[in-house]
Coordinates of C-alpha atoms in Angstrom, one line a residue:
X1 CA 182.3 123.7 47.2
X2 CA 181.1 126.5 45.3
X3 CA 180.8 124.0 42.2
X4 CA 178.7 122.1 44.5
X5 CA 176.5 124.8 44.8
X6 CA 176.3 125.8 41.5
X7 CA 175.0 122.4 40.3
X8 CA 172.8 121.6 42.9
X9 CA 171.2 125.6 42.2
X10 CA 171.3 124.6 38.2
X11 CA 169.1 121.2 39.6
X12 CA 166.6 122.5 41.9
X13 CA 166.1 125.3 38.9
X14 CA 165.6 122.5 36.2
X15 CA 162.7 120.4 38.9
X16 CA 160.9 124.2 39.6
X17 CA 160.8 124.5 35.5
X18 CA 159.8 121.0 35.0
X19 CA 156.5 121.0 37.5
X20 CA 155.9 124.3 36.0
X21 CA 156.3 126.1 39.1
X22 CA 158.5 128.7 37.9
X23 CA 156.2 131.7 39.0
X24 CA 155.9 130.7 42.4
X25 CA 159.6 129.4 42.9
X26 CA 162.7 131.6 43.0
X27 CA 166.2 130.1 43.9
X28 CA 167.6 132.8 45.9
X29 CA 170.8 131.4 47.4
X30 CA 172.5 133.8 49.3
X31 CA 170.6 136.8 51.1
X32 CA 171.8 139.2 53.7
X33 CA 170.5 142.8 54.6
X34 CA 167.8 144.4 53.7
X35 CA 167.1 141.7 51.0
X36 CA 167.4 139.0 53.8
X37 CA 164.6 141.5 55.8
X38 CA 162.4 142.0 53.3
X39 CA 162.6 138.2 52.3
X40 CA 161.2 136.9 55.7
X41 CA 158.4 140.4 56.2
X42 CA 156.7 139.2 52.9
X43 CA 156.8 135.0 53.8
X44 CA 153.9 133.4 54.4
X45 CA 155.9 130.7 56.1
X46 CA 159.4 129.9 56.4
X47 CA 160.3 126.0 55.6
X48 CA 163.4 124.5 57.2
X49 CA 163.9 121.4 55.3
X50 CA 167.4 120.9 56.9
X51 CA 168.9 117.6 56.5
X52 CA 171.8 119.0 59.3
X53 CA 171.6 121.8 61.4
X54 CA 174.1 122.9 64.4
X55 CA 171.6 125.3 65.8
X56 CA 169.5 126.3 63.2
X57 CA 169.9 130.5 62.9
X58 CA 166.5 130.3 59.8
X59 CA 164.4 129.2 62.2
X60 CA 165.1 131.3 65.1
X61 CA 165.5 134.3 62.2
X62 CA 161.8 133.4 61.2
X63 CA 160.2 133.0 64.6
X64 CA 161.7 136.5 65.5
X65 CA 159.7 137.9 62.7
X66 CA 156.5 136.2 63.5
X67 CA 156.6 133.3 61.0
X68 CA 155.4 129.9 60.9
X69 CA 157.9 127.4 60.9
X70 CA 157.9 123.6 59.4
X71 CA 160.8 122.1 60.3
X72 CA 162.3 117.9 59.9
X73 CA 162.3 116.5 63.9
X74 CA 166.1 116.9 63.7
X75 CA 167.7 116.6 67.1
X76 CA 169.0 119.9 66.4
X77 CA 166.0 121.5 65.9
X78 CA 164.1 119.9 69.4
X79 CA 165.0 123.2 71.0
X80 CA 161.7 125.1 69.0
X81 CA 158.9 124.3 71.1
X82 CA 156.1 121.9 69.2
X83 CA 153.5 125.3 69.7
X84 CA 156.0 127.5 67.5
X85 CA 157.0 125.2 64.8
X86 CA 155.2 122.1 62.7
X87 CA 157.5 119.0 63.2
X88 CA 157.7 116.4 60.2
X89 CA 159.3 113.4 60.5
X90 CA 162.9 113.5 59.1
X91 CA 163.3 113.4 54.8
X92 CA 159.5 112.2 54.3
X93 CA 158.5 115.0 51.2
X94 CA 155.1 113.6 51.9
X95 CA 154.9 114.7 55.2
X96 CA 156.7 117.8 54.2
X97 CA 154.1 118.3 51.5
X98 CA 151.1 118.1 53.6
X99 CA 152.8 120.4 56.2
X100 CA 153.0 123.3 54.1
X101 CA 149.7 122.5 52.3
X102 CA 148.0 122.7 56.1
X103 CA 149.8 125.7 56.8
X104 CA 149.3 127.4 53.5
X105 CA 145.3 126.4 53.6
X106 CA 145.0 127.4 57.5
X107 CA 145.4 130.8 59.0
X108 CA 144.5 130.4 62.0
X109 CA 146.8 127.8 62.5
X110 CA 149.8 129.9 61.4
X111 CA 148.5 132.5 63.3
X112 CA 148.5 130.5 66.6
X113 CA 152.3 128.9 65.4
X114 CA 153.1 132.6 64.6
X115 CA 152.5 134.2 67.6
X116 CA 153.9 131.5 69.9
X117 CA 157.1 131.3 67.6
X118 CA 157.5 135.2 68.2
X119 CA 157.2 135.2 72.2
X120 CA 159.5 131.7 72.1
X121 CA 162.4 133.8 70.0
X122 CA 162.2 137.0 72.6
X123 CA 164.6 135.1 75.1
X124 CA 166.7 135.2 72.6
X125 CA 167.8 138.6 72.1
X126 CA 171.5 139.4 71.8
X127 CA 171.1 141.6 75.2
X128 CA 170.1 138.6 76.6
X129 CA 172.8 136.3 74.6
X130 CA 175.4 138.7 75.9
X131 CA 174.1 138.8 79.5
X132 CA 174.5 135.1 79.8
X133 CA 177.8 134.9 78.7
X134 CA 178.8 137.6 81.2
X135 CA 177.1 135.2 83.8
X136 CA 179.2 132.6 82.6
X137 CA 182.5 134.5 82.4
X138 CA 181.8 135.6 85.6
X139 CA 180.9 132.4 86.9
X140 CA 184.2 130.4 85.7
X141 CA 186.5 133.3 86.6
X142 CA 185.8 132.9 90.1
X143 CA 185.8 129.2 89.7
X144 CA 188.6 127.1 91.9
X145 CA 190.6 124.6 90.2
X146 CA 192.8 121.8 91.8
X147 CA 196.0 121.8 90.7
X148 CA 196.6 117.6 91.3

């Protein structure tokens, strides 16, 4: 796995040099912390080009800090709202493209995605997470079951 990586990382860094993009491309990999933090404050917009996602923790991450999302119509992602997120169809980089030019050329628009994302990702909250599964524990415990 971790060779995996390493050669998909040592590809994506050989396409950024080759389009001459290498001042406005970095290959982070792994963030956590503070670096993950600061990463998503200074974003203009976070892209989610996920070809698989069980639940999609980036996405949620960005809309909590107020940032427009572009994400593939995955059936994993269909839980984000169409007002907090721009939906491209699934593995089109043209589609993708334009996305993130629209965003990038429209403030407003990532504004209005923005704030939407941010009130969306409030229910959310790990009070609330924990509440529900008290609910739920709560709920089964008491819960009869037939013993045929």
């Amino acid at each position: 796995l971790e060779k995996s990586k390493l050669l998909i990382q040592t590809l994506l860094k050989k396409l950024v040099i080759s389009k001459g993009l290498e001042s406005k491309v970095e290959i982070l990999g792994r963030v956590q912390g503070q670096e993950k933090d600061l990463i998503y404050r200074n974003a203009t917009l976070v892209v989610v080009p996920s070809r698989y996602e069980t639940f999609g923790l980036v996405a949620l991450e960005a809309l909590a800090y107020g940032k427009a999302v572009i994400r593939f119509e995955l059936d994993s992602l269909k839980w984000i709202p169409d007002n907090c997120a721009k939906s491209v169809k699934p593995f089109s980089v043209e589609e993708l493209t334009e996305a993130i030019s629209v965003l990038l050329s429209n403030p407003e628009e990532r504004k209005i995605l923005s704030e939407n994302g941010l009130k969306f990702s409030q229910q959310f909250s790990w009070d609330r997470v924990v509440q529900l599964y008290r609910d739920y524990l709560s709920k089964i415990s008491e819960a009869k079951f037939d013993d045929k």
